[in-house]
Coordinates of C-alpha atoms and ligand atoms in Angstrom, one line a residue:
M1 CA 40.4 3.2 2.0
L2 CA 43.4 2.8 -0.2
T3 CA 43.1 -0.4 -2.3
S4 CA 45.7 -2.9 -3.4
A5 CA 46.1 -0.8 -6.6
P6 CA 48.3 2.1 -6.0
D7 CA 46.6 5.5 -5.8
L8 CA 43.1 4.0 -6.0
Y9 CA 40.6 4.5 -3.2
A10 CA 37.4 2.6 -2.8
I11 CA 34.4 3.1 -0.5
G12 CA 30.9 1.6 -0.1
E13 CA 30.2 -1.6 -2.0
C14 CA 33.4 -1.5 -4.0
P15 CA 36.0 -2.6 -1.5
L16 CA 36.3 -6.0 0.1
Y17 CA 37.2 -5.1 3.7
E18 CA 38.4 -8.0 5.7
N19 CA 36.3 -10.3 3.6
S20 CA 33.2 -8.2 4.1
I21 CA 31.3 -6.0 1.7
Y22 CA 29.5 -3.2 3.5
A23 CA 26.4 -2.4 1.5
L24 CA 25.0 0.2 3.9
V25 CA 25.0 4.0 3.9
A26 CA 26.5 4.6 7.3
P27 CA 29.7 2.5 6.8
G28 CA 30.0 4.1 3.4
Y29 CA 30.2 7.5 5.1
D30 CA 32.7 6.2 7.6
M31 CA 34.8 4.9 4.7
A32 CA 34.6 8.2 2.9
D33 CA 35.8 10.0 6.1
A34 CA 38.8 7.6 6.2
A35 CA 39.6 8.1 2.5
I36 CA 39.4 11.9 2.7
A37 CA 41.6 11.9 5.8
H38 CA 44.2 9.8 4.1
L39 CA 44.2 12.1 1.1
G40 CA 44.9 14.9 3.4
A41 CA 47.7 12.9 5.0
E42 CA 45.8 12.5 8.3
T43 CA 45.5 9.2 10.0
K44 CA 42.1 7.8 10.2
T45 CA 41.3 4.2 9.8
F46 CA 38.1 2.4 9.0
T47 CA 37.8 -0.5 11.4
G48 CA 34.4 -2.0 10.5
A49 CA 30.9 -0.7 11.3
D50 CA 27.6 -1.6 13.0
M51 CA 25.6 -3.6 10.6
S52 CA 22.2 -3.0 12.1
T53 CA 19.9 -2.1 9.3
K54 CA 16.3 -2.0 8.0
L55 CA 15.6 -3.0 4.4
K56 CA 12.5 -3.5 2.2
L57 CA 13.0 -6.7 0.4
I58 CA 10.4 -7.3 -2.4
G59 CA 7.4 -6.2 -0.4
V60 CA 8.7 -7.4 3.0
D61 CA 10.3 -5.2 5.7
V62 CA 13.3 -6.8 7.3
A63 CA 15.5 -5.4 10.1
S64 CA 18.4 -6.8 12.0
F65 CA 20.4 -5.3 14.8
G66 CA 23.2 -6.1 17.2
D67 CA 23.9 -9.9 17.6
A68 CA 21.1 -10.8 15.2
L69 CA 21.8 -14.6 15.3
G70 CA 22.4 -15.0 19.0
E71 CA 26.0 -15.9 18.7
T72 CA 27.1 -14.4 22.0
P73 CA 27.9 -17.3 24.4
G74 CA 25.0 -18.0 26.8
S75 CA 22.5 -15.8 24.9
R76 CA 18.9 -16.9 24.9
A77 CA 16.4 -16.2 22.1
I78 CA 12.7 -15.2 22.4
V79 CA 10.9 -15.9 19.1
F80 CA 7.5 -14.9 18.0
Q81 CA 6.1 -16.0 14.7
D82 CA 2.7 -15.2 13.2
N83 CA 2.2 -17.1 9.9
V84 CA -1.2 -15.4 9.4
K85 CA 0.2 -11.9 9.4
G86 CA 3.5 -13.0 8.0
T87 CA 5.6 -11.6 10.8
Y88 CA 8.7 -13.0 12.6
K89 CA 10.4 -11.4 15.5
R90 CA 13.5 -12.7 17.4
I91 CA 15.3 -11.0 20.2
N92 CA 18.4 -12.4 21.8
I93 CA 19.0 -11.5 25.5
D94 CA 22.0 -12.1 27.7
K95 CA 22.2 -15.1 30.0
R96 CA 21.1 -13.0 33.0
G97 CA 18.0 -11.7 31.2
K98 CA 19.1 -8.1 31.8
K99 CA 20.4 -6.9 28.4
L100 CA 19.2 -7.0 24.8
L101 CA 22.0 -8.4 22.6
G102 CA 20.3 -8.1 19.2
G103 CA 17.6 -9.5 17.0
I104 CA 15.7 -9.9 13.7
L105 CA 12.4 -8.5 12.7
V106 CA 10.5 -9.6 9.5
G107 CA 7.2 -8.2 8.3
D108 CA 6.7 -5.7 11.2
V109 CA 9.8 -3.7 11.8
S110 CA 8.1 -0.8 13.7
Q111 CA 10.1 -1.5 16.8
D112 CA 13.6 -1.7 15.2
K113 CA 14.9 1.7 16.2
R114 CA 13.9 1.4 19.8
L115 CA 15.3 -2.1 20.0
L116 CA 18.5 -1.0 18.4
Q117 CA 18.9 1.8 20.9
T118 CA 18.2 -0.6 23.8
T119 CA 21.0 -2.8 22.4
L120 CA 23.5 -0.1 21.6
R121 CA 23.1 1.7 24.9
G122 CA 22.8 -1.4 27.1
M123 CA 19.6 0.0 28.4
A124 CA 17.6 -2.0 31.0
I125 CA 14.9 -4.3 29.5
P126 CA 11.5 -5.0 31.0
P127 CA 11.1 -7.7 33.6
E128 CA 9.3 -9.8 30.9
P129 CA 11.6 -9.3 27.9
E130 CA 9.0 -10.6 25.4
D131 CA 7.0 -7.3 26.0
M132 CA 9.6 -5.6 23.8
I133 CA 8.2 -7.4 20.8
L134 CA 4.7 -8.3 21.9
G135 CA 3.8 -5.1 23.8
N136 CA 2.9 -5.1 27.4
R137 CA -0.1 -7.4 27.6
K138 CA -1.1 -6.1 31.0
G139 CA -1.7 -2.7 29.6
G140 CA 0.1 0.6 30.0
G141 CA 2.5 0.2 27.2
N142 CA 6.2 -0.7 27.4
E143 CA 7.3 1.2 30.5
G144 CA 10.7 2.8 29.9
Q145 CA 10.6 1.8 26.2
G146 CA 8.6 4.8 25.0
L147 CA 10.1 7.0 22.3
M148 CA 10.5 10.0 24.6
D149 CA 12.0 7.8 27.3
L150 CA 15.1 7.2 25.1
P151 CA 18.2 9.1 26.3
D152 CA 19.2 12.2 24.4
E153 CA 22.3 10.4 23.1
A154 CA 20.2 7.7 21.4
L155 CA 21.1 7.5 17.7
V156 CA 18.1 8.0 15.6
C157 CA 19.6 8.5 12.1
S158 CA 22.6 6.2 11.8
C159 CA 23.4 7.4 8.3
E160 CA 24.0 10.9 9.4
G161 CA 24.8 10.3 13.1
V162 CA 21.9 12.3 14.4
T163 CA 20.7 11.7 18.0
K164 CA 17.3 12.1 19.6
G165 CA 18.7 15.1 21.5
D166 CA 19.7 16.8 18.2
I167 CA 16.2 16.3 16.8
C168 CA 14.3 17.4 19.9
G169 CA 16.7 20.2 20.4
A170 CA 16.2 21.5 16.9
V171 CA 12.4 21.5 17.4
T172 CA 12.7 23.3 20.8
A173 CA 15.5 25.7 20.1
D174 CA 15.0 26.5 16.4
G175 CA 11.2 26.5 16.5
I176 CA 10.9 23.9 13.8
T177 CA 7.4 22.6 13.2
D178 CA 7.6 20.4 10.1
L179 CA 9.5 17.4 8.9
G180 CA 11.0 19.1 5.9
E181 CA 12.6 21.8 7.9
L182 CA 13.7 19.3 10.5
K183 CA 15.5 17.2 7.8
K184 CA 17.2 20.3 6.4
C185 CA 18.3 21.4 9.8
T186 CA 19.5 18.1 11.3
K187 CA 20.1 16.1 8.1
A188 CA 18.3 13.2 9.9
G189 CA 16.4 11.1 7.4
T190 CA 18.3 12.3 4.4
G191 CA 20.3 9.1 3.9
C192 CA 18.3 5.8 3.6
G193 CA 15.2 7.4 5.1
G194 CA 14.6 4.5 7.5
C195 CA 14.5 6.7 10.5
L196 CA 11.8 9.1 9.1
P197 CA 8.8 7.5 11.0
M198 CA 10.8 7.9 14.3
E199 CA 11.9 11.4 13.4
K200 CA 8.3 12.3 12.6
D201 CA 7.1 10.9 16.0
L202 CA 9.8 12.8 17.8
L203 CA 8.7 16.0 16.1
T204 CA 5.1 15.4 17.0
E205 CA 5.8 14.4 20.6
T206 CA 8.1 17.4 21.1
L207 CA 5.6 19.8 19.7
K208 CA 2.8 18.3 21.8
S209 CA 4.9 18.7 24.9
Q210 CA 5.2 22.4 24.1
G211 CA 1.4 22.6 23.9
K212 CA 1.4 23.2 20.1
V213 CA -1.2 21.9 17.8
V214 CA 0.2 19.4 15.4
K215 CA -1.2 19.7 11.9
K216 CA -1.7 16.5 10.0
V217 CA -0.1 17.1 6.6
L218 CA 0.3 14.7 3.7
C219 CA 4.1 14.9 3.6
E220 CA 6.9 17.5 3.8
H221 CA 6.1 18.8 0.3
F222 CA 2.5 19.8 1.1
D223 CA 1.4 21.7 4.2
Y224 CA -2.1 20.3 3.7
S225 CA -3.9 17.1 4.7
R226 CA -5.2 14.7 2.0
Q227 CA -8.7 16.0 2.5
E228 CA -7.5 19.7 2.0
L229 CA -5.5 18.8 -1.1
F230 CA -8.5 16.9 -2.5
D231 CA -10.6 20.1 -2.2
L232 CA -7.8 22.3 -3.6
I233 CA -7.4 20.2 -6.7
K234 CA -11.1 20.3 -7.3
V235 CA -11.8 23.9 -6.6
N236 CA -8.7 25.2 -8.5
D237 CA -9.2 22.8 -11.4
I238 CA -5.7 21.4 -11.1
K239 CA -5.0 18.6 -13.6
N240 CA -1.5 17.5 -12.9
F241 CA 1.1 17.0 -10.1
N242 CA 3.5 19.8 -11.3
Q243 CA 0.6 22.3 -11.3
L244 CA -0.3 21.3 -7.8
I245 CA 3.2 21.4 -6.3
D246 CA 4.0 24.7 -8.0
S247 CA 0.9 26.3 -6.6
H248 CA 0.5 24.6 -3.3
G249 CA 3.6 22.8 -2.4
T250 CA 7.4 22.9 -2.3
G251 CA 10.2 20.8 -3.8
H252 CA 9.7 17.9 -6.2
G253 CA 7.5 15.5 -4.4
C254 CA 8.2 12.1 -2.9
E255 CA 7.0 8.5 -2.8
I256 CA 4.3 9.5 -0.4
C257 CA 2.7 12.5 -2.1
K258 CA 3.1 11.4 -5.8
P259 CA 0.9 8.3 -5.7
A260 CA -1.5 10.0 -3.3
V261 CA -2.0 12.9 -5.6
A262 CA -2.3 10.6 -8.6
S263 CA -5.0 8.7 -6.8
M264 CA -6.9 11.9 -5.9
M265 CA -6.7 13.2 -9.4
A266 CA -8.0 9.9 -10.7
S267 CA -10.8 10.0 -8.2
I268 CA -11.7 13.6 -9.1
W269 CA -11.2 13.8 -12.9
N270 CA -11.5 10.2 -13.9
E271 CA -9.1 10.7 -16.9
M272 CA -7.1 8.0 -18.5
I273 CA -4.4 7.3 -16.0
L274 CA -1.5 6.7 -18.5
K275 CA -2.2 9.9 -20.4
T276 CA -2.2 12.2 -17.3
H277 CA -0.6 10.8 -14.2
D278 CA 1.6 7.9 -15.3
T279 CA 4.9 9.4 -14.1
I280 CA 3.6 9.6 -10.5
Q281 CA 1.9 6.2 -10.3
D282 CA 3.0 3.0 -8.7
T283 CA 4.5 0.4 -11.0
N284 CA 1.4 -1.7 -11.2
D285 CA -0.6 1.4 -12.4
R286 CA 2.0 2.3 -14.9
F287 CA 1.7 -1.0 -16.7
L288 CA -2.0 -1.6 -16.0
A289 CA -1.0 -5.0 -14.6
N290 CA 0.4 -6.4 -11.4
I291 CA 4.1 -7.3 -11.6
Q292 CA 4.7 -10.7 -10.2
R293 CA 7.6 -12.8 -9.0
G294 CA 10.0 -13.4 -11.8
G295 CA 9.3 -10.1 -13.6
T296 CA 6.2 -11.1 -15.6
Y297 CA 2.7 -9.6 -15.3
S298 CA -0.8 -10.9 -14.5
V299 CA -3.9 -10.3 -16.6
V300 CA -7.2 -10.1 -14.8
P301 CA -10.3 -9.3 -16.9
R302 CA -13.4 -8.1 -15.1
I303 CA -16.1 -10.8 -14.7
P304 CA -19.0 -8.8 -13.1
G305 CA -20.7 -10.6 -10.3
G306 CA -18.6 -13.7 -11.2
E307 CA -21.0 -14.6 -14.0
I308 CA -19.4 -15.8 -17.2
T309 CA -20.6 -17.5 -20.4
A310 CA -19.1 -20.7 -21.8
D311 CA -17.8 -18.7 -24.9
K312 CA -16.0 -16.2 -22.6
L313 CA -14.5 -19.1 -20.7
I314 CA -13.2 -20.6 -23.9
T315 CA -11.7 -17.2 -24.9
I316 CA -9.8 -17.1 -21.6
G317 CA -8.6 -20.6 -22.2
E318 CA -7.5 -19.9 -25.8
V319 CA -5.7 -16.7 -24.8
A320 CA -3.9 -18.4 -21.9
K321 CA -2.8 -21.3 -24.1
K322 CA -1.6 -19.0 -26.9
Y323 CA 0.5 -16.8 -24.6
G324 CA 1.5 -19.6 -22.2
L325 CA -0.2 -18.2 -19.1
Y326 CA -0.8 -19.9 -15.8
C327 CA -4.5 -19.8 -14.8
K328 CA -6.0 -19.5 -11.3
I329 CA -9.6 -18.8 -10.1
T330 CA -9.4 -16.1 -7.5
G331 CA -11.4 -15.5 -4.3
G332 CA -13.1 -12.6 -6.0
Q333 CA -14.8 -14.9 -8.6
R334 CA -12.6 -14.2 -11.6
I335 CA -9.8 -15.8 -13.5
D336 CA -6.2 -14.6 -13.1
M337 CA -3.7 -15.3 -15.9
F338 CA -0.1 -15.1 -14.8
G339 CA 3.3 -15.0 -16.5
A340 CA 2.6 -12.5 -19.3
H341 CA 5.6 -10.7 -20.8
V342 CA 5.1 -6.9 -20.7
G343 CA 5.4 -6.7 -24.5
D344 CA 2.6 -9.2 -24.9
L345 CA 0.1 -7.3 -22.7
P346 CA -1.5 -5.1 -25.4
D347 CA -1.9 -8.2 -27.7
I348 CA -3.4 -10.3 -24.9
W349 CA -5.8 -7.5 -24.0
E350 CA -6.8 -6.9 -27.6
E351 CA -8.0 -10.4 -27.9
L352 CA -9.8 -10.2 -24.6
I353 CA -11.5 -6.9 -25.5
N354 CA -12.6 -8.2 -28.8
A355 CA -14.3 -11.0 -26.9
G356 CA -16.2 -8.5 -24.7
F357 CA -13.9 -8.4 -21.7
E358 CA -12.6 -5.2 -20.0
S359 CA -10.0 -4.3 -17.5
G360 CA -10.5 -5.8 -14.0
H361 CA -8.4 -3.0 -12.3
A362 CA -6.6 -5.7 -10.2
Y363 CA -3.5 -3.5 -10.4
A364 CA -5.2 -0.3 -9.0
K365 CA -6.4 1.1 -5.7
A366 CA -9.9 0.9 -7.1
L367 CA -13.0 -1.2 -7.0
R368 CA -11.9 -4.8 -7.6
T369 CA -14.8 -7.2 -7.5
V370 CA -18.4 -7.6 -6.5
K371 CA -18.9 -11.3 -5.6
S372 CA -22.3 -12.8 -5.7
C373 CA -24.0 -16.1 -4.9
V374 CA -26.5 -17.5 -7.4
G375 CA -29.4 -16.1 -5.4
S376 CA -33.0 -16.6 -6.5
T377 CA -31.8 -17.4 -10.1
W378 CA -30.9 -20.9 -9.0
C379 CA -30.9 -21.3 -5.3
R380 CA -34.0 -22.6 -3.5
Y381 CA -33.4 -20.3 -0.6
G382 CA -32.8 -17.1 -2.5
V383 CA -35.1 -14.3 -1.8
Q384 CA -33.6 -11.7 -4.3
D385 CA -31.7 -11.8 -7.6
S386 CA -28.3 -11.3 -6.1
V387 CA -26.4 -11.9 -9.4
S388 CA -28.3 -9.2 -11.3
Y389 CA -27.8 -6.7 -8.5
A390 CA -24.1 -7.6 -8.1
I391 CA -23.5 -7.1 -11.8
R392 CA -25.3 -3.7 -11.7
I393 CA -23.2 -2.6 -8.8
E394 CA -19.9 -3.8 -10.3
E395 CA -20.7 -2.1 -13.6
R396 CA -21.6 1.1 -11.7
Y397 CA -18.4 1.4 -9.7
R398 CA -15.9 -0.3 -12.0
G399 CA -12.6 1.5 -12.2
L400 CA -13.4 3.9 -9.3
R401 CA -10.1 5.0 -7.9
S402 CA -10.0 5.3 -4.1
P403 CA -7.5 5.6 -1.2
H404 CA -7.3 1.8 -1.0
K405 CA -8.7 -1.1 -2.9
L406 CA -12.5 -1.7 -2.6
K407 CA -14.3 -5.0 -2.5
S408 CA -18.0 -5.8 -2.4
A409 CA -20.4 -8.8 -2.5
V410 CA -24.1 -9.5 -2.7
S411 CA -25.8 -12.5 -1.0
G412 CA -29.2 -13.7 -2.1
C413 CA -30.4 -14.5 1.5
I414 CA -29.4 -14.4 5.1
R415 CA -27.2 -17.5 4.7
E416 CA -24.6 -15.2 3.3
C417 CA -22.7 -17.4 0.8
A418 CA -21.0 -14.4 -0.9
E419 CA -19.4 -13.3 2.4
A420 CA -20.7 -9.8 2.0
R421 CA -20.0 -8.8 5.6
S422 CA -16.3 -9.1 5.1
K423 CA -16.3 -6.4 2.4
D424 CA -16.0 -2.7 2.2
F425 CA -19.6 -2.6 1.2
G426 CA -21.8 -5.8 1.3
I427 CA -25.4 -6.4 0.6
I428 CA -27.6 -9.2 1.9
A429 CA -31.0 -9.8 0.5
T430 CA -34.1 -9.8 2.8
E431 CA -37.7 -10.5 2.0
K432 CA -38.3 -6.8 1.6
G433 CA -35.2 -5.7 -0.2
W434 CA -31.5 -5.4 0.8
N435 CA -29.5 -4.9 4.0
L436 CA -26.5 -2.7 3.4
Y437 CA -23.3 -3.3 5.4
I438 CA -20.2 -1.1 5.2
C439 CA -16.6 -0.9 6.4
G440 CA -15.6 -4.5 6.5
N441 CA -12.6 -6.3 5.0
G442 CA -10.7 -9.5 5.0
G443 CA -6.9 -9.5 4.7
A444 CA -4.3 -9.0 7.4
K445 CA -6.6 -7.2 9.9
P446 CA -10.1 -8.6 9.2
A447 CA -13.1 -6.5 10.2
H448 CA -16.8 -7.3 10.1
A449 CA -18.9 -4.7 8.3
F450 CA -21.7 -3.0 10.3
L451 CA -25.3 -2.7 9.2
L452 CA -25.9 0.8 7.8
A453 CA -29.5 0.4 6.8
G454 CA -32.0 -2.4 6.3
D455 CA -34.7 -3.5 3.9
L456 CA -33.7 -1.0 1.2
D457 CA -35.1 -0.9 -2.3
D458 CA -32.6 -1.2 -5.2
E459 CA -32.4 2.6 -5.9
T460 CA -32.0 3.7 -2.2
C461 CA -29.3 1.1 -1.6
I462 CA -27.3 2.4 -4.6
R463 CA -27.8 6.0 -3.5
Y464 CA -26.4 5.2 0.0
I465 CA -23.4 3.4 -1.6
D466 CA -22.8 6.4 -3.8
R467 CA -22.7 8.7 -0.7
F468 CA -20.6 6.3 1.3
L469 CA -18.0 5.7 -1.3
M470 CA -17.6 9.4 -2.3
F471 CA -17.4 10.5 1.4
Y472 CA -14.7 7.9 2.0
I473 CA -12.8 8.8 -1.2
K474 CA -12.9 12.5 -0.2
T475 CA -11.9 12.2 3.5
A476 CA -9.8 9.1 4.0
D477 CA -6.0 9.2 4.2
P478 CA -3.9 7.5 1.5
L479 CA -3.9 3.7 1.8
M480 CA -6.5 3.7 4.5
R481 CA -9.1 1.0 4.2
T482 CA -12.7 1.7 5.0
S483 CA -12.6 -0.1 8.4
V484 CA -9.6 2.0 9.6
W485 CA -11.3 5.1 8.2
L486 CA -14.4 4.3 10.3
S487 CA -12.3 3.7 13.4
K488 CA -10.9 7.2 13.1
L489 CA -14.2 9.0 12.5
D490 CA -15.4 10.9 15.5
G491 CA -18.8 9.5 16.3
G492 CA -18.1 6.2 14.4
E493 CA -21.0 4.2 13.1
D494 CA -23.7 6.6 14.3
Y495 CA -22.0 9.6 12.7
L496 CA -21.5 7.8 9.4
R497 CA -25.2 6.7 9.4
D498 CA -26.2 10.2 10.1
V499 CA -24.2 11.6 7.2
I500 CA -25.2 8.9 4.7
V501 CA -28.8 8.0 5.6
N502 CA -30.0 11.2 7.4
D503 CA -27.9 13.6 5.3
S504 CA -26.9 15.4 8.4
L505 CA -24.2 17.5 6.6
G506 CA -26.5 18.3 3.7
I507 CA -24.0 16.9 1.2
G508 CA -25.9 13.9 0.1
A509 CA -27.0 15.3 -3.3
Q510 CA -23.4 16.6 -4.0
L511 CA -21.9 13.2 -3.2
E512 CA -24.4 11.5 -5.5
K513 CA -23.7 14.0 -8.3
E514 CA -19.9 13.5 -8.0
M515 CA -20.4 9.7 -8.1
Q516 CA -22.6 10.0 -11.2
F517 CA -19.8 12.0 -12.9
M518 CA -17.4 9.1 -12.2
V519 CA -20.0 6.6 -13.6
D520 CA -20.6 8.7 -16.7
T521 CA -16.9 9.2 -17.5
Y522 CA -15.8 5.6 -17.0
S523 CA -13.8 4.1 -19.8
C524 CA -11.8 0.8 -20.0
E525 CA -8.1 1.7 -19.7
W526 CA -6.9 -1.3 -21.6
K527 CA -9.3 -0.5 -24.5
E528 CA -7.7 2.9 -24.8
V529 CA -4.2 1.4 -24.8
V530 CA -5.1 -1.3 -27.4
N531 CA -6.5 1.4 -29.7
N532 CA -3.7 3.9 -29.2
P533 CA -0.4 3.1 -31.0
E534 CA 1.6 5.6 -28.9
L535 CA 0.3 4.1 -25.6
R536 CA 1.0 0.6 -26.9
K537 CA 4.7 1.4 -27.5
R538 CA 5.2 1.9 -23.7
F539 CA 4.7 -1.9 -23.2
S540 CA 8.2 -3.1 -24.1
H541 CA 11.1 -4.4 -22.0
F542 CA 13.7 -2.4 -24.0
V543 CA 13.5 1.0 -25.6
N544 CA 15.8 -0.1 -28.4
S545 CA 14.8 -3.7 -29.1
D546 CA 11.7 -5.8 -29.5
E547 CA 13.3 -8.7 -27.6
K548 CA 11.7 -10.0 -24.5
D549 CA 13.2 -10.1 -21.1
E550 CA 14.5 -13.5 -20.2
V551 CA 12.4 -15.2 -17.6
V552 CA 12.9 -18.8 -16.4
F553 CA 9.9 -20.9 -15.6
Q554 CA 9.4 -24.4 -14.2
E555 CA 6.4 -26.7 -14.4
V556 CA 4.1 -26.8 -11.4
R557 CA 1.0 -29.0 -11.3
G558 CA 0.8 -29.1 -15.1
Q559 CA 1.2 -25.3 -15.5
K560 CA 4.2 -23.0 -15.7
A561 CA 5.4 -20.9 -12.7
P562 CA 8.6 -18.9 -12.0
V563 CA 11.4 -20.9 -10.6
A564 CA 11.6 -21.0 -6.8
W565 CA 13.9 -18.6 -5.0
E566 CA 17.0 -20.1 -3.5
K567 CA 16.4 -21.0 0.1
Ligands
SF4_601 S1 -26.8 -16.9 0.3 FE1 -28.8 -17.8 0.3 S2 -29.5 -17.5 -1.8 FE2 -27.3 -17.2 -1.9 S3 -26.5 -19.3 -2.4 FE3 -26.5 -19.0 -0.1 S4 -28.4 -20.0 0.5 FE4 -28.6 -19.5 -1.7

C-alpha cells in the first residue's frame, strides 16, 4: 500500500484506492498484509475487497452484501417493506431464480450472515426465494438455510477469516464451552464483533449436538445468568461493577454486562445512579436525559396520572420559552421539551424542581408513566377514582429501575379509555374494585395484557403489583419486556398467577419487603444534581470551556427542530 509519497504506506481509511475508500475492518487487514509483504520485499498486492458489511447507524441496523443494488444484468429484486416495524429487506436473484446475488437489510439484519454465505458460496436457494427473508410460511423453517446446514468453509468472521468449520472444530476438538474461550481460540468476533450472534449460535448448536447442557450466561465475562448475578450482588453486598467482576467475573466487561449490572445494582440498592454507576451506564442514563437527533437533549418532568395544574403548565411554558425548547404532548400524558443543550440541563431542571416537578425517568429503563382517564372525578360512566389511584401508583413506583422500561395505566370503567390492557401492568375499575392486568405492551411487538385477578381492593391490588414487579425485576433477562418474560416462563399465566396471587413459592412477603425498600429509598435524581455542584459540573459540552456545542435548528410548525438529514 505504497502511496504517491515516497516511503509512505497507508492502510484502512487513509488511502484512496482506485477512487474508493475502504472503511471496513477486513479490507484493512488485507491492506496491512500487502504493506507488510512489500516492506519485506515480497510481492503481494491489494486488489480490492468484498464490501459486504453490517453497521449500526444511529439506532438502525443496516447490512448489505454481494450485488446490493441489483446491478447484475438480468437480476430481479424481491423487496419486503414493513413501515410499522421499520424494516426493509431486498434480495437480488439471478435471472434464472437459482442464485442469490446480493441484497440490503434495514432494521432487521438477523439473516445477513446466512444470506452472505448463500451469495458467496453460490448455494442453492429455496424454490420460493422470498422465504429467505420472510421465513418459510408453510412451516418447517428454511430448509437448507439453517445455521448448521452451512458448509464448513462458510466464512463466519470476515474480519479474521474464520469459517464455520474452524468454530465448530474448536468446540469439538478443543472442548471449548464458552464464547470467551472460543473468541480467544479462533479470533472470531474479535474484529467488528458483527459475527458474535452467529458464533454464539454455532457454539450452542455444536454443544447441543454433543448432548451437553448449554448454560445461559450473561456474557463472556460472567459465567452466571442475570438471575444468578442478581442474587450474588445482593447476598454479597456488592456495590460496584469492579467489585463484581473481580470477585465473580473475568476481564473488563463489555457493552452487554456493564449496563445490565448497572441496572441490577440500581434495582437492588436504589442509589443515585450518577454517584455509583455512571461509568457503566448507557448515554441517556449518564446525562439523565435522552439524547436526540442533532445532539441536544429532551427534558421530561413527571406528571403523575397525567394530572397537572394551570400553574405548572405555565411553568413548563415559561421554561420552554426561556431555553428555546420545542414542546410536544406525549402518548404517556406528559409534556416533552426538546432541544436542550447539555449545559442548560441543570438550570432547566432547577426551575422545574422549584415549581414542584421531578424527574420523569424518560431516559431510564424504569417506570415511565401511569396514564389515567378522568374516571369518576368527571366522567358520568366512571365507577372508581382512576386519577387518584393512578397518581398513587405512579408515585409508588417512580424511578424503579427494571430490565426494560415499564408503563402502566388506570381506567375508570370497562370502556378502557386509558388503554390499560396494552401496558406492563394495567388496572381497570369495576363496581367492586379493580381488575389487574399484566404483561402487555404497545411498541413494535404489541401484546395484550392478561387478567391476573379481578375485583381487588386498593391495597391488595398494590400488593400484587409489588410482587409482580419485583419478581420480574429479579428474574427477567436484560432488555426483556414483561410480555416476552411471560412467554418464556414455564407454566405461563397460570404459573405467574400462582406465584403472585397464591404465593406458591412462599416469596410474596419477601418481594413486598424488597419493593417497600425501593419505595422508601426513592429520591429524584435531578434534584440531587441540581443541589450538588460537583454533579452539575458534568453537564457541559467541553471540559475546558463553557461554550455550547453548535447545533443548527430550523423552524417547523412554529417551533424549532433540528435540520433535516440530507436525503
Ligand atoms: S374509561 Fe370509563 S370512566 Fe374512564 S373516561 Fe372512559 S368512559 Fe369514562
